[in-house]
CSV table of C-alpha atoms in Angstrom, one decimal:
chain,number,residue,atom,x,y,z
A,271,UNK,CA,32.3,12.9,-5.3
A,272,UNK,CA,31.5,10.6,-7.4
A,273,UNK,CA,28.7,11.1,-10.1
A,274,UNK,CA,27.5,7.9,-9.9
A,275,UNK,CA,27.0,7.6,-6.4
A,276,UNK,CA,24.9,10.8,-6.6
A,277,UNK,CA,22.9,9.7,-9.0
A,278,UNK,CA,22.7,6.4,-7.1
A,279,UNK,CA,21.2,8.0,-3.7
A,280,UNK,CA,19.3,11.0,-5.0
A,281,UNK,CA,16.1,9.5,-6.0
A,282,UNK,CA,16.3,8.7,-2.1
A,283,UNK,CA,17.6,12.1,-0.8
A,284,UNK,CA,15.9,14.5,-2.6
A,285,UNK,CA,19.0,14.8,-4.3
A,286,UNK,CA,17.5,16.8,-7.9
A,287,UNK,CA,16.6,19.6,-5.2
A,288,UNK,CA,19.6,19.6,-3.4
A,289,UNK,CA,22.6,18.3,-5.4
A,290,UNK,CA,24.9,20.1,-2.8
A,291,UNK,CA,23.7,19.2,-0.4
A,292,UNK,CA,23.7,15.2,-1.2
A,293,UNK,CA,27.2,15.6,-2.3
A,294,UNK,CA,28.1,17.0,1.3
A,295,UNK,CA,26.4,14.0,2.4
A,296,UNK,CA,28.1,11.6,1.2
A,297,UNK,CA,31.4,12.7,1.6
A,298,UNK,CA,29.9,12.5,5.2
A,299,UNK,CA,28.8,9.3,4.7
A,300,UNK,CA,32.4,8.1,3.7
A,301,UNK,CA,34.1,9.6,6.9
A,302,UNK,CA,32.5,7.1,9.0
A,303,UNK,CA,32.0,9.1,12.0
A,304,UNK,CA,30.8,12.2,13.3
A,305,UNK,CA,30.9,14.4,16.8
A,306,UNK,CA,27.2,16.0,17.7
A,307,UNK,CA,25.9,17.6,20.9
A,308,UNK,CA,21.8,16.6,22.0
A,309,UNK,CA,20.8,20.2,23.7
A,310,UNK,CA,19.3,19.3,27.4
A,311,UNK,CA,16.3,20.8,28.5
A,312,UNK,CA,16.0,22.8,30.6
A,313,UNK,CA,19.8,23.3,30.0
A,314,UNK,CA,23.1,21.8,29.0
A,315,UNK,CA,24.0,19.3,26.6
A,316,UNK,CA,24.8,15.5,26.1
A,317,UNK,CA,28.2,15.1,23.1
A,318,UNK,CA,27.7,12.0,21.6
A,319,UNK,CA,29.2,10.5,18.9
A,320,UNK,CA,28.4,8.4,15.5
A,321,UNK,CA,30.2,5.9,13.6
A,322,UNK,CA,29.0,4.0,11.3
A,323,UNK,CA,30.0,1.5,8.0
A,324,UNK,CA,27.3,2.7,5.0
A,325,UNK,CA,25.9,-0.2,2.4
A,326,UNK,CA,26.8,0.5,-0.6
A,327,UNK,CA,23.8,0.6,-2.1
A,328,UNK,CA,21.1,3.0,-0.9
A,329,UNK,CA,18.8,0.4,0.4
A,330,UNK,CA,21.6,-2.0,2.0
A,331,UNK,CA,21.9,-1.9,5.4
A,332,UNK,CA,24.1,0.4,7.5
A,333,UNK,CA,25.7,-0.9,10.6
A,334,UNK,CA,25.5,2.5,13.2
A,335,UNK,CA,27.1,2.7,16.9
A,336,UNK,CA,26.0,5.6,18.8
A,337,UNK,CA,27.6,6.4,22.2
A,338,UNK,CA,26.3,9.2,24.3
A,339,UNK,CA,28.0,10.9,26.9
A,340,UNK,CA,26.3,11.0,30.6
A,341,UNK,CA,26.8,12.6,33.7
A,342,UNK,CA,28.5,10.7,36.3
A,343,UNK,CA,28.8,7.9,34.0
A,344,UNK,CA,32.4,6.3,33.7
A,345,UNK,CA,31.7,4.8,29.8
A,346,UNK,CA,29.1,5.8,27.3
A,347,UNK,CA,25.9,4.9,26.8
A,348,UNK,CA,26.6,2.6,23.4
A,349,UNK,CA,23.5,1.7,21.0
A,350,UNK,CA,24.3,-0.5,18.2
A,351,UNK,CA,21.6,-0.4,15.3
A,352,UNK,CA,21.0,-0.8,12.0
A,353,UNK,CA,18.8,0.5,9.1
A,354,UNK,CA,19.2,1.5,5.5
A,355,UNK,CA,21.9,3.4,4.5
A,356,UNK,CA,20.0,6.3,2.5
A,357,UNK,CA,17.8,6.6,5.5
A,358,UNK,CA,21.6,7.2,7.3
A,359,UNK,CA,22.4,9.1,4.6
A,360,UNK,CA,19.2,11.9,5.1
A,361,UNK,CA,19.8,11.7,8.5
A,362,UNK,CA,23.2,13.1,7.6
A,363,UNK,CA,22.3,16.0,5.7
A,364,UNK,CA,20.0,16.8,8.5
A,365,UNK,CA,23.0,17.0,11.0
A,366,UNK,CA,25.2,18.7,8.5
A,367,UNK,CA,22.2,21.6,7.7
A,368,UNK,CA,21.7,21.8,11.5
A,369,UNK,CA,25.1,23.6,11.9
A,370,UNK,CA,27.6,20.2,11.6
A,371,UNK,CA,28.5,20.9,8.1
A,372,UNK,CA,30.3,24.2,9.8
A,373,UNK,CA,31.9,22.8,12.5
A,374,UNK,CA,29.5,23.9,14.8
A,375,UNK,CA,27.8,21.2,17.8
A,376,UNK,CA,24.9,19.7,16.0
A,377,UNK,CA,21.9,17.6,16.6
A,378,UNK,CA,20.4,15.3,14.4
A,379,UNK,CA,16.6,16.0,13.7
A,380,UNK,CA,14.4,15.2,16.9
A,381,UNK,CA,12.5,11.7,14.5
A,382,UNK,CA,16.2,10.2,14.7
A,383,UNK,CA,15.4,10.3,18.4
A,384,UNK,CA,12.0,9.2,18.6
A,385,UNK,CA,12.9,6.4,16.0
A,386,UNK,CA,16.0,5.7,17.9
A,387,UNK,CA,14.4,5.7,21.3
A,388,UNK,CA,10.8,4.9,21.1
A,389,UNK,CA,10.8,3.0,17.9
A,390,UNK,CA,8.2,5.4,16.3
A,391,UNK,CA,9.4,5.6,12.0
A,392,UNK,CA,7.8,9.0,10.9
A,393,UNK,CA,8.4,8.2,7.4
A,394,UNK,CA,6.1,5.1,8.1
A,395,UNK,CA,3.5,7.2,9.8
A,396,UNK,CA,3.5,9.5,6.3
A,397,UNK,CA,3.0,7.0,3.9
């Protein structure tokens, strides 16, 4: 991974606390895709998948397609979004730390959802 891209995104990704972590990251973040599973409540699970094309800067924007598998659905559910690709790129540690970085199914945090879903920024809401 490149140094300079590390140094690029860390002010961004808490990347002096967790160099490893932001390195994981971004080799993410250069795949362009990912395979997650949203647990169901009161059981089961919805797979979805992630693909995206990163800025290259941290505050450029990201163009993100997310499509979720549904019951009795014949094609899945697509959303096509943007927003800033270090916000991508946290949002990609978070999946990674959540068990994706081992292979395991994965979720990304639950303000990805409410941000995705209901429009509600939390990082707005701390500031």
């Amino acid at each position: 991974m490149s140094a300079a891209l590390v140094a690029l995104f860390a002010p961004y990704c808490q990347g002096a606390t967790e160099p490893s972590a932001l390195e994981a990251g971004l080799q993410l973040l250069a795949r362009g895709h990912l395979h997650g599973q949203r647990p169901l409540r009161p059981e089961g699970q919805r797979p979805f998948e992630l693909q995206w094309q990163p800025g290259v800067a941290p505050l450029e924007a990201a163009q993100v397609q997310l499509s979720v598998q549904g019951q009795g659905l014949e094609q899945p559910a697509t959303y096509s979004f943007e927003l800033p690709t270090h916000r991508l790129l946290q949002w990609l540690m978070a999946w990674q730390a959540a068990g994706g970085a081992s292979g395991q199914p994965a979720d990304f945090p639950e303000p990805f959802w409410q941000w995705l879903i209901l429009g509600l920024d939390s990082q707005a809401l701390q500031a």
